[in-house]
Short mmCIF file of C-alpha atoms and ligand atoms in Angstrom, two decimals:
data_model
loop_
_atom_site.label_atom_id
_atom_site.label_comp_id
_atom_site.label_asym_id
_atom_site.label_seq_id
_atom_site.Cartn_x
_atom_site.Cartn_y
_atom_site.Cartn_z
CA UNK I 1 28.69 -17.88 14.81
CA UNK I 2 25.54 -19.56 13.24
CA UNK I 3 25.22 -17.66 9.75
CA UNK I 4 21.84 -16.49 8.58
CA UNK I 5 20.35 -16.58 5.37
CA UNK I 6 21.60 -14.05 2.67
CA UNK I 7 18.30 -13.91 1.16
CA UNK I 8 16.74 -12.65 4.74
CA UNK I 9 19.53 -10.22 5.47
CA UNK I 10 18.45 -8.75 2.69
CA UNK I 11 15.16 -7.48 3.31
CA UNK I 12 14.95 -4.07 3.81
CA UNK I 13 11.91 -1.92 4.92
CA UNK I 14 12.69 1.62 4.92
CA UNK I 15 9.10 2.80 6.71
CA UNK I 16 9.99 1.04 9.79
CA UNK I 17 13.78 1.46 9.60
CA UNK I 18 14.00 4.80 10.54
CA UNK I 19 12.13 4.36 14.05
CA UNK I 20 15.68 2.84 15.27
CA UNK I 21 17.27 6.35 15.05
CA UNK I 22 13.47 7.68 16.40
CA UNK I 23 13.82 5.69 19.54
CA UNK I 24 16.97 6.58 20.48
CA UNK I 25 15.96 10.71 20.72
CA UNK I 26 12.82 9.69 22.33
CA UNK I 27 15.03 7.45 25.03
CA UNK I 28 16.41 11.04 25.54
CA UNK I 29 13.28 12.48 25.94
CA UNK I 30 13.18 14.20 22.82
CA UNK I 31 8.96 14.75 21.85
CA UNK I 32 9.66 13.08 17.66
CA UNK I 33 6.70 13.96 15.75
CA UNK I 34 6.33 10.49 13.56
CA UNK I 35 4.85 10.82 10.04
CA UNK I 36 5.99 7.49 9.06
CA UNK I 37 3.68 4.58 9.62
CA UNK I 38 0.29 4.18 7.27
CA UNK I 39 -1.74 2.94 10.33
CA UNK I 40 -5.13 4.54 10.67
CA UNK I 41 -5.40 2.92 14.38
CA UNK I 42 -2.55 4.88 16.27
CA UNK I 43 -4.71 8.19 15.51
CA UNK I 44 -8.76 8.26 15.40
CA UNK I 45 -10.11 6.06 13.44
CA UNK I 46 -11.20 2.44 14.40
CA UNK I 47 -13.08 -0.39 12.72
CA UNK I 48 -16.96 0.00 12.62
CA UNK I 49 -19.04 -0.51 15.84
CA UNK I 50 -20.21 -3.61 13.71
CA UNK I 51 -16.93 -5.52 13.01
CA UNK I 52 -16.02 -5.10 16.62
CA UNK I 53 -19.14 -6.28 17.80
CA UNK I 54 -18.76 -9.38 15.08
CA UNK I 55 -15.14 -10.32 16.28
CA UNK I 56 -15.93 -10.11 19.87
CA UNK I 57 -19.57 -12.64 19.85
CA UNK I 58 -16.81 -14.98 17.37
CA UNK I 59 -14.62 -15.16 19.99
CA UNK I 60 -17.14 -16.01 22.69
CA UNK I 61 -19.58 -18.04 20.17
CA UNK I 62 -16.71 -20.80 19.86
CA UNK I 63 -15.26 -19.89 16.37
CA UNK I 64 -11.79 -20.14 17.63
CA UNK I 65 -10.59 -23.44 15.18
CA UNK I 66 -8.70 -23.95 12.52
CA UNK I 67 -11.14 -22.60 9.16
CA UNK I 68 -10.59 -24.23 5.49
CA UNK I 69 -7.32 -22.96 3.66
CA UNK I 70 -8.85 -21.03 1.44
CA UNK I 71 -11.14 -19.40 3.83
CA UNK I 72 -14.63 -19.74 5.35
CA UNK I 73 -17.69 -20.18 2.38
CA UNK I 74 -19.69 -17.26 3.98
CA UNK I 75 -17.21 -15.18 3.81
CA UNK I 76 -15.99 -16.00 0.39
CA UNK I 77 -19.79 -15.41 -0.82
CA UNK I 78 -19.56 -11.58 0.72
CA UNK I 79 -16.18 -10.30 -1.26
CA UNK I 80 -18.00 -12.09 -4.18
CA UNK I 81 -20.47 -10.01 -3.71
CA UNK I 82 -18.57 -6.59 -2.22
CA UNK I 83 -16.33 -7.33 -5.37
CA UNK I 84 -19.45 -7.43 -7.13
CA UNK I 85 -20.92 -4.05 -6.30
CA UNK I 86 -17.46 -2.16 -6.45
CA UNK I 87 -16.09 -3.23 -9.65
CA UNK I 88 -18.75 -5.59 -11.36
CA UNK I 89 -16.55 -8.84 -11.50
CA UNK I 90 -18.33 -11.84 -12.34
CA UNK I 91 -16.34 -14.27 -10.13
CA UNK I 92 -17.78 -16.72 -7.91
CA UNK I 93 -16.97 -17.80 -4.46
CA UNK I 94 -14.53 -20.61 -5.97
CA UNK I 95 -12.22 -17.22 -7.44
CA UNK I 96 -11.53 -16.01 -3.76
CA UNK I 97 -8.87 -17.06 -1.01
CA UNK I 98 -8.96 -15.47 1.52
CA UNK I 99 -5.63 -14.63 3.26
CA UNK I 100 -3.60 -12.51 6.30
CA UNK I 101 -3.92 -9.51 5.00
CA UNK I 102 -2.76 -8.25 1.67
CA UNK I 103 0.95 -9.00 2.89
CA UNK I 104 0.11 -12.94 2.72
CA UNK I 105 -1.58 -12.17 -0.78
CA UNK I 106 1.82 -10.59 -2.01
CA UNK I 107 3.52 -13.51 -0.61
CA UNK I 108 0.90 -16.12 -2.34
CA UNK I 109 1.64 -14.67 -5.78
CA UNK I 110 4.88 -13.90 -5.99
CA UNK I 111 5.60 -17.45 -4.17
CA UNK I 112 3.12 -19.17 -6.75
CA UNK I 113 3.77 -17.51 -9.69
CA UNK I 114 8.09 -16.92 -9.20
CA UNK I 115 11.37 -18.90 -9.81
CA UNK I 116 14.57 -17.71 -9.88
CA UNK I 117 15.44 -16.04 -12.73
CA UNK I 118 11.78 -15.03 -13.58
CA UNK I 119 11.64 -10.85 -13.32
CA UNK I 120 7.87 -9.13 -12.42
CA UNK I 121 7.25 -5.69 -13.45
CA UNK I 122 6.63 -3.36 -9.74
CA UNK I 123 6.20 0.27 -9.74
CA UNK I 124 8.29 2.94 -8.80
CA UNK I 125 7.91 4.53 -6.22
CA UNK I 126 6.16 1.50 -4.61
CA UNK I 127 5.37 -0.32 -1.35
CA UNK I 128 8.49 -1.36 -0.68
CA UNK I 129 7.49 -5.71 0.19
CA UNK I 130 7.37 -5.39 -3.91
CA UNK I 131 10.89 -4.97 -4.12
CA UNK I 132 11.63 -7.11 -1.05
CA UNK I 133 9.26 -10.08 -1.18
CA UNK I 134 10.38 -10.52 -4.88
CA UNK I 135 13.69 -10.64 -4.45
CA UNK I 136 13.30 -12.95 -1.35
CA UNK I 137 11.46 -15.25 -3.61
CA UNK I 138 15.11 -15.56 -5.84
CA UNK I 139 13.55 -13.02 -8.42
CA UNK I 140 13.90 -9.76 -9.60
CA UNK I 141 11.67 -7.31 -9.45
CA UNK I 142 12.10 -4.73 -12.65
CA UNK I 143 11.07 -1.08 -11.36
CA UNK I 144 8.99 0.68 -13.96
CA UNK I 145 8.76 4.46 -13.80
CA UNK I 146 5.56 6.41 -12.63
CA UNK I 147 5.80 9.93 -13.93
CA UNK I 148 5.65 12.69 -11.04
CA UNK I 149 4.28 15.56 -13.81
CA UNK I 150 1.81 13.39 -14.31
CA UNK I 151 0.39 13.00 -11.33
CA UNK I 152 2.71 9.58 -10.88
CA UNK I 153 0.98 8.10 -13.64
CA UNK I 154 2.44 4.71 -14.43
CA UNK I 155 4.89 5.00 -17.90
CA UNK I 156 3.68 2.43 -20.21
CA UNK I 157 6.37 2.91 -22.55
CA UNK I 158 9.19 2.11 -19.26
CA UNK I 159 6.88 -0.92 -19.06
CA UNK I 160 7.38 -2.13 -22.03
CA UNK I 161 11.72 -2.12 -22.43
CA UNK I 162 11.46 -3.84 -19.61
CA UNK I 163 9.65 -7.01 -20.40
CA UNK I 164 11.40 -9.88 -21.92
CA UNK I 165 10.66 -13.89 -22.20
CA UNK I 166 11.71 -14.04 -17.99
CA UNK I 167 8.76 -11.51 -17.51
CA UNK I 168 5.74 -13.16 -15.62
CA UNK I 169 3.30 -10.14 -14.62
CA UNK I 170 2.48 -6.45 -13.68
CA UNK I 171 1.99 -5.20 -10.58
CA UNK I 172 0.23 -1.91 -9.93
CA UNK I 173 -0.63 -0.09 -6.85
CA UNK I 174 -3.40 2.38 -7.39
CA UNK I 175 -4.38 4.18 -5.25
CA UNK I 176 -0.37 4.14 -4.61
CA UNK I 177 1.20 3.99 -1.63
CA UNK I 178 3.71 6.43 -1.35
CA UNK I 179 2.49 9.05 -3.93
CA UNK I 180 -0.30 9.20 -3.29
CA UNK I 181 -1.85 8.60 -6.92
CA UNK I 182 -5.00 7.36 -8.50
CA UNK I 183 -4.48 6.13 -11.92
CA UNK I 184 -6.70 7.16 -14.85
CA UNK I 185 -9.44 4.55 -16.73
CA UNK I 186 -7.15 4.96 -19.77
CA UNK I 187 -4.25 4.07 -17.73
CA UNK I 188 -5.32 1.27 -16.64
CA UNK I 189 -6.69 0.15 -19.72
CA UNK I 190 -2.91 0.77 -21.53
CA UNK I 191 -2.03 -1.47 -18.55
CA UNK I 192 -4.38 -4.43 -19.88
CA UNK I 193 -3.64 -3.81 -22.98
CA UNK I 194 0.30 -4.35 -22.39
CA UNK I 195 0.11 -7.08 -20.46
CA UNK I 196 -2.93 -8.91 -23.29
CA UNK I 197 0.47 -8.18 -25.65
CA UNK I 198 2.77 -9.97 -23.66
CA UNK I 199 0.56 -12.68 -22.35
CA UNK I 200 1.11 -11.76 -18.84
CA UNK I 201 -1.34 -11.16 -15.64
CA UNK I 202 -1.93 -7.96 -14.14
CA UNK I 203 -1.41 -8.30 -10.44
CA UNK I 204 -3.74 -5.32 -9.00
CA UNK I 205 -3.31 -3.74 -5.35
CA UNK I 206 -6.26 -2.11 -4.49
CA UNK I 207 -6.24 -1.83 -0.36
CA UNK I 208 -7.03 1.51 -0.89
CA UNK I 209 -10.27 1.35 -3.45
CA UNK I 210 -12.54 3.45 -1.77
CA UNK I 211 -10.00 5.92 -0.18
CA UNK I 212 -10.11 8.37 -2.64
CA UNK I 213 -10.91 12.35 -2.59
CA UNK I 214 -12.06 14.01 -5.71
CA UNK I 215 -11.79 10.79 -8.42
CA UNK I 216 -13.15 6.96 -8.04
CA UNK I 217 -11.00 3.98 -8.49
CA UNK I 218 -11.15 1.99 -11.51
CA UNK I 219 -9.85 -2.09 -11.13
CA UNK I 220 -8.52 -3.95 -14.36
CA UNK I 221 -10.36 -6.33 -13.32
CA UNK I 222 -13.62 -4.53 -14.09
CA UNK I 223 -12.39 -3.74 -17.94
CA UNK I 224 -10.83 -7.06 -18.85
CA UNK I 225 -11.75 -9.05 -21.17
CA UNK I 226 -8.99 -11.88 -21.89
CA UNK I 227 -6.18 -10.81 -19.22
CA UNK I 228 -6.32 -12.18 -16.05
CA UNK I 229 -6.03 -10.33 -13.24
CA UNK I 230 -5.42 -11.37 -9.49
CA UNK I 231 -6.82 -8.35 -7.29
CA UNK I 232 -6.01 -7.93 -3.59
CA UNK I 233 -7.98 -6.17 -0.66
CA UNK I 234 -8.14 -6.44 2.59
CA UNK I 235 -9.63 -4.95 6.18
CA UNK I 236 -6.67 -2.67 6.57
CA UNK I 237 -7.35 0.75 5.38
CA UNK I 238 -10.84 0.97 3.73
CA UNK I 239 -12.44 -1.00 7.29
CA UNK I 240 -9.46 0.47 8.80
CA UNK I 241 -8.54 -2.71 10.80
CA UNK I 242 -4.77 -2.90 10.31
CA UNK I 243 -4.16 -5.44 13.18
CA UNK I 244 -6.16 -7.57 12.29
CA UNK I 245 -4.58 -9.14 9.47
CA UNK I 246 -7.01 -10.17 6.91
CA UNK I 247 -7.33 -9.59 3.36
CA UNK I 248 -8.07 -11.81 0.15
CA UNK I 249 -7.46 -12.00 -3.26
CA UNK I 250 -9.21 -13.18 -6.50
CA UNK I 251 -8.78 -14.55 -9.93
CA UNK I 252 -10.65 -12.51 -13.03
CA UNK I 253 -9.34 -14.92 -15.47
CA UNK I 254 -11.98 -15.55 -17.94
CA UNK I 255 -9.55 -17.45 -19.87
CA UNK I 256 -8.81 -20.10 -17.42
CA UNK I 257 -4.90 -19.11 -18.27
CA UNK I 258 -4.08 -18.83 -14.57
CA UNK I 259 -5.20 -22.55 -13.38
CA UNK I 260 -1.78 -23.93 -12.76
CA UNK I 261 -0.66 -21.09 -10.75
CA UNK I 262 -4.14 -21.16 -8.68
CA UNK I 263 -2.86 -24.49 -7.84
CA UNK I 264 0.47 -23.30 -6.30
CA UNK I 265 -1.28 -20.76 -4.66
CA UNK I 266 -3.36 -23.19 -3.33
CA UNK I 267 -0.43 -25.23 -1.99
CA UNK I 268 0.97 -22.18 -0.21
CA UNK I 269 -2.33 -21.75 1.26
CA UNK I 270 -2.31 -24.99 2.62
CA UNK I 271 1.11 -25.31 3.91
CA UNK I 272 -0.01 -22.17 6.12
CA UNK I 273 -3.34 -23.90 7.83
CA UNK I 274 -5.75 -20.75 7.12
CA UNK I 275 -6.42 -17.28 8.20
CA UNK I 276 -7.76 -15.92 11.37
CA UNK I 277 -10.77 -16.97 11.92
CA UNK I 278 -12.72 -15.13 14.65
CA UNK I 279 -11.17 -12.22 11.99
CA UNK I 280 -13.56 -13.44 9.22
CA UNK I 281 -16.57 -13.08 10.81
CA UNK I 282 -15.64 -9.71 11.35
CA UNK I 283 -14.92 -9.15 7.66
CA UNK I 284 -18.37 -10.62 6.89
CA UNK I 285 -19.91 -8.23 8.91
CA UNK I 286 -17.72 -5.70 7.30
CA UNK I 287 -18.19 -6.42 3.53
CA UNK I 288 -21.99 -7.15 4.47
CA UNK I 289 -22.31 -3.74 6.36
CA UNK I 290 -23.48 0.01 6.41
CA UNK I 291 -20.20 1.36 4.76
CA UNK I 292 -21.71 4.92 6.61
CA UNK I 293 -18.27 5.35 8.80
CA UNK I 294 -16.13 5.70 5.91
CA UNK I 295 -17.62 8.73 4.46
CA UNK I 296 -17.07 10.42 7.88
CA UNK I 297 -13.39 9.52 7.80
CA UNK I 298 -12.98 10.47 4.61
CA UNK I 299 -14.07 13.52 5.34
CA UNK I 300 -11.12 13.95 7.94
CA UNK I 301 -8.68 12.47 5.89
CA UNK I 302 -10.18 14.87 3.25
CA UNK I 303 -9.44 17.78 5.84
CA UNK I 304 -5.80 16.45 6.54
CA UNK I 305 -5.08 16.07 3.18
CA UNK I 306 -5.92 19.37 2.02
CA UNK I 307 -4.17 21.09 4.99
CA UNK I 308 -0.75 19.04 4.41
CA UNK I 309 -1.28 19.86 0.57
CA UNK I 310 -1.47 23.78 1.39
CA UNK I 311 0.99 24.15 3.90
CA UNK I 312 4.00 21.57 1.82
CA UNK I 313 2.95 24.12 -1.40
CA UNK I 314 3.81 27.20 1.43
CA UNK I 315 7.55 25.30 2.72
CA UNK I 316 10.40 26.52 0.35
CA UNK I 317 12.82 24.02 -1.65
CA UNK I 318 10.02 21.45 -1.93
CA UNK I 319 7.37 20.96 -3.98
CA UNK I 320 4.35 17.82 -4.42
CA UNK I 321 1.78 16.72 -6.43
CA UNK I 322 -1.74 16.37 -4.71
CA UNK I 323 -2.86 13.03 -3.63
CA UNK I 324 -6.22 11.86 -4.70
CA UNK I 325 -6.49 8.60 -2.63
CA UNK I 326 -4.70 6.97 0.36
CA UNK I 327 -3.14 9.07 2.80
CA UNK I 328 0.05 10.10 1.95
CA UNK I 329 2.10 12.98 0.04
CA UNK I 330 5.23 12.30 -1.44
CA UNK I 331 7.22 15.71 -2.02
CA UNK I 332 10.49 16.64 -4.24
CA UNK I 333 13.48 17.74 -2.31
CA UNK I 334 14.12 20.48 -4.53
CA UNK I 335 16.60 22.32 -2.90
CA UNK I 336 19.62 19.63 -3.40
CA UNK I 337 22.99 21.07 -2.15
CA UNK I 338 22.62 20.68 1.37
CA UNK I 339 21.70 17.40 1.91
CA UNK I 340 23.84 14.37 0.50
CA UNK I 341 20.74 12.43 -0.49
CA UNK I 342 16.94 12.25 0.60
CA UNK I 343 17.42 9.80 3.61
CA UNK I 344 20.36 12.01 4.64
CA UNK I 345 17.75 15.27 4.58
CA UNK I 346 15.05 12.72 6.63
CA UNK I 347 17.58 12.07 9.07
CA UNK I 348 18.44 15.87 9.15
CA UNK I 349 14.94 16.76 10.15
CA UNK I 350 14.32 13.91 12.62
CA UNK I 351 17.27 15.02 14.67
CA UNK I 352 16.91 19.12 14.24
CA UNK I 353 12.80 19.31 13.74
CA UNK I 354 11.89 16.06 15.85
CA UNK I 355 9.82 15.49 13.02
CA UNK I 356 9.86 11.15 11.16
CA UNK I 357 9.69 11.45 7.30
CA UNK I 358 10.32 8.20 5.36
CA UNK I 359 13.43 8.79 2.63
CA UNK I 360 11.60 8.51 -0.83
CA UNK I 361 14.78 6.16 -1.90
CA UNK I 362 13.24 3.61 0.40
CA UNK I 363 9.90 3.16 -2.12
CA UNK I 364 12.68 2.61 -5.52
CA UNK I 365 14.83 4.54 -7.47
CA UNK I 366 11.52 6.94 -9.06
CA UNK I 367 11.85 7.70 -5.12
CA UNK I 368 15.55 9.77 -4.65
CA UNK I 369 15.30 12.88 -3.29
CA UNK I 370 11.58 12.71 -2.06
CA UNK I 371 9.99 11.88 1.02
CA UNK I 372 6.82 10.26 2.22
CA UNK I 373 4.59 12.13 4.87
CA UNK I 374 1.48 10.41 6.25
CA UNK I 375 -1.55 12.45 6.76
CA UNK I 376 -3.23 10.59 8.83
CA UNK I 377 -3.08 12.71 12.33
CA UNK I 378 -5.69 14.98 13.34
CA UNK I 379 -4.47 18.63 12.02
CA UNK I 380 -3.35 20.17 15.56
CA UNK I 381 -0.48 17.41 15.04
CA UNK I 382 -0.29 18.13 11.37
CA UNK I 383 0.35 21.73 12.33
CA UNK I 384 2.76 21.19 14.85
CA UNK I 385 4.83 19.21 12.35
CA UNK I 386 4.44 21.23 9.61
CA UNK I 387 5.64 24.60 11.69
CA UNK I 388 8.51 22.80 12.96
CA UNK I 389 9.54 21.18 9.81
CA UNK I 390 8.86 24.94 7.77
CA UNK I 391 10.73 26.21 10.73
CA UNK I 392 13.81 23.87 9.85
CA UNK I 393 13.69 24.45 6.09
CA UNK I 394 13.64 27.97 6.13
CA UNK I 395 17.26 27.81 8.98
CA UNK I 396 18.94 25.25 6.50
CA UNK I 397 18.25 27.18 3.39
CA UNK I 398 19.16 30.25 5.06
CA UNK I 399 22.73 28.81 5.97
N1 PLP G 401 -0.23 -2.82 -0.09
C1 PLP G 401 -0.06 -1.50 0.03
C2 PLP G 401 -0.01 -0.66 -1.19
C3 PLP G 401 0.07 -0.92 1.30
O1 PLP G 401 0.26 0.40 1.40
C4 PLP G 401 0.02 -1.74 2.45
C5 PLP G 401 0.19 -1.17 3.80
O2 PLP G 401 0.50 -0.05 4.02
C6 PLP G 401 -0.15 -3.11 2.27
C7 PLP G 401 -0.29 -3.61 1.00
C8 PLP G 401 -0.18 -4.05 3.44
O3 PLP G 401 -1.46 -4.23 3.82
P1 PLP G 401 -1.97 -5.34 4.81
O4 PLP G 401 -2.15 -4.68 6.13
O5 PLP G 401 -3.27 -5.77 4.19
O6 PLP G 401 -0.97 -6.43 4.83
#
């Protein structure tokens, strides 16, 4: 037997994990609601008229090479200047590589800016590549409580025990995937103020900027003043083109402190040829264009997210704070004692309701005993789920 590597054996990714048990009902026949995957383009919603249109004359216009590394100048210029209008950066073209999505960013800056031994602060709950990717780089990522009372509010003062002289950043996820949370001005201001203490860069997801419902996002890189910051975007949610795999990130560093690690980022860029590039015209036309289609599917998701919201409040022995951005819910299993643990209650209702949760122990330990539902299907679906899953709770607590 050939052996495989330890560190890839590893990697676990609980959202896509439980379709293996999925599959096998459906093989059966069995009709499984799934509330699992983030992906706006299984349901109804698809990139802008324009960005299709864009890809498509790419394609037949010839732009099918190899681009630069870092990605192509025009479209560098328009996340300058997107970047520009959404969170007042002053960055230049020079500050931006563009990348394969905000997956490739993650693995650009924890591959730069890691060696074994080195620790990086992630949330928890969080996407769980933070976990993963870190540890496949030989490092360990140090899960810092978000506080569920709070509206999952990052907890500055868990932050703080758990830097030490092996610490090299702070990663935040807002709007967060799984909960669902958008984090207060002052938050992240403590944030910046934290990591200005320590000497460390704030590492800011923000694929979900402009997904939010009643509040507005605020990036650290818009407040700072001597921190740097490395933010990352992408096509994926907010121009809802998950298959397409693009994304960037950029440096806010007015203190030049990140140059070495730019470097090694740029090496990693190189070693992988470039991003799509058909793909980047499509962002250009994207991050140049009428941004009219989002405020219509916000106003579904809005819809979806405040029927899931009402009807999760209604189910007994759970309980959830509302999202304000993204489009997910992460409730509390509140009722414990029938379950042994929450991906032992996901299982439960996958193979009684035919409805796919993802087990909240899958985002980090701030995630035991919860569960993540995505909101993303149109509200006949929604309702179908939610009367089968209420349907469910009320038998087991009943037994
Ligand atoms: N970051 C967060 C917080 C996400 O939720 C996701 C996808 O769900 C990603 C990154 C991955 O995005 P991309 O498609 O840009 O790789």
């Amino acid at each position: 037997m050939i052996t495989p590597s330890k560190k890839a054996m590893g990697i676990e990714y609980a959202i896509r994990d439980v379709i293996l048990p999925a599959r096998e009902l459906e093989k059966k026949g069995v009709d499984v609601i799934r509330l699992n995957i983030g992906d706006p383009g299984k349901y109804d919603f698809q990139p802008p008229e324009h960005m299709q249109e864009a890809y498509c004359r790419a394609i037949k216009e010839g732009h099918n090479y190899y681009g630069p590394s870092e990605g192509l100048p025009e479209l560098r210029e328009a996340i300058v200047q997107r970047e520009k209008r959404k969170n007042g950066v002053d960055i230049t073209a020079d500050d931006v590589r563009v990348t394969a999505a905000v997956t490739e960013a993650l693995q650009f800056v924890f591959g730069g800016l890691l060696d074994p031994g080195d620790n990086i602060l992630v949330p928890s709950p969080s996407y769980p590549p933070y976990v993963g990717l870190v540890k496949f780089y030989g490092a360990e990522p140090r899960e810092y409580m978000t506080v569920e009372e709070n509206g999952w509010q990052p907890d500055i003062d868990d932050m703080r025990k758990l830097i030490d002289e092996r610490t090299k950043g702070i990663a935040i996820i807002n709007p967060n995937n799984p909960t669902g949370a958008l984090y207060e001005k002052k938050t992240v201001k403590a944030v910046l103020d934290l990591a200005g203490e320590y000497d460390l860069p704030v590492i800011s997801d923000e694929i979900y900027d402009l997904m939010t419902y009643e509040g507005k996002h605020v990036s650290p890189g818009s407040l700072t003043k001597d921190v740097p910051v490395i933010v990352m975007n992408g096509l994926s949610k907010v121009y809802f083109a998950t298959g397409w795999r693009l994304g960037y990130l950029y440096y806010v560093d007015p203190e030049g402190k990140l140059a070495e690690v730019r470097e090694a980022i740029d090496k990693l860029a190189r070693i992988r040829v470039c991003p799509n590039t058909p793909a980047q015209f499509a962002a250009i036309a994207g991050l140049n264009g009428p941004m009219d289609y989002l405020e219509r599917y916000m106003a579904k998701l809005k819809e979806r997210r405040d029927y899931i919201y009402k009807r999760v409040q209604e189910i007994p022995g759970i309980s959830a704070q509302k999202p304000q951005g993204a489009f997910y819910v992460f409730p509390r299993i509140d009722e414990r004692s029938k379950w042994k643990n929450d991906f032992d209650f996901v299982m439960d209702v996958l193979h009684e309701a035919h409805v796919l949760f993802v087990h909240g122990s899958g985002f980090g330990r701030a995630g035991d005993w919860h569960f993540r539902i995505v909101f993303l299907p149109p509200v006949e679906i929604l309702e179908k789920a939610m009367d089968r899953f209420e349907a469910f709770m009320k038998k087991r607590l009943a037994e």
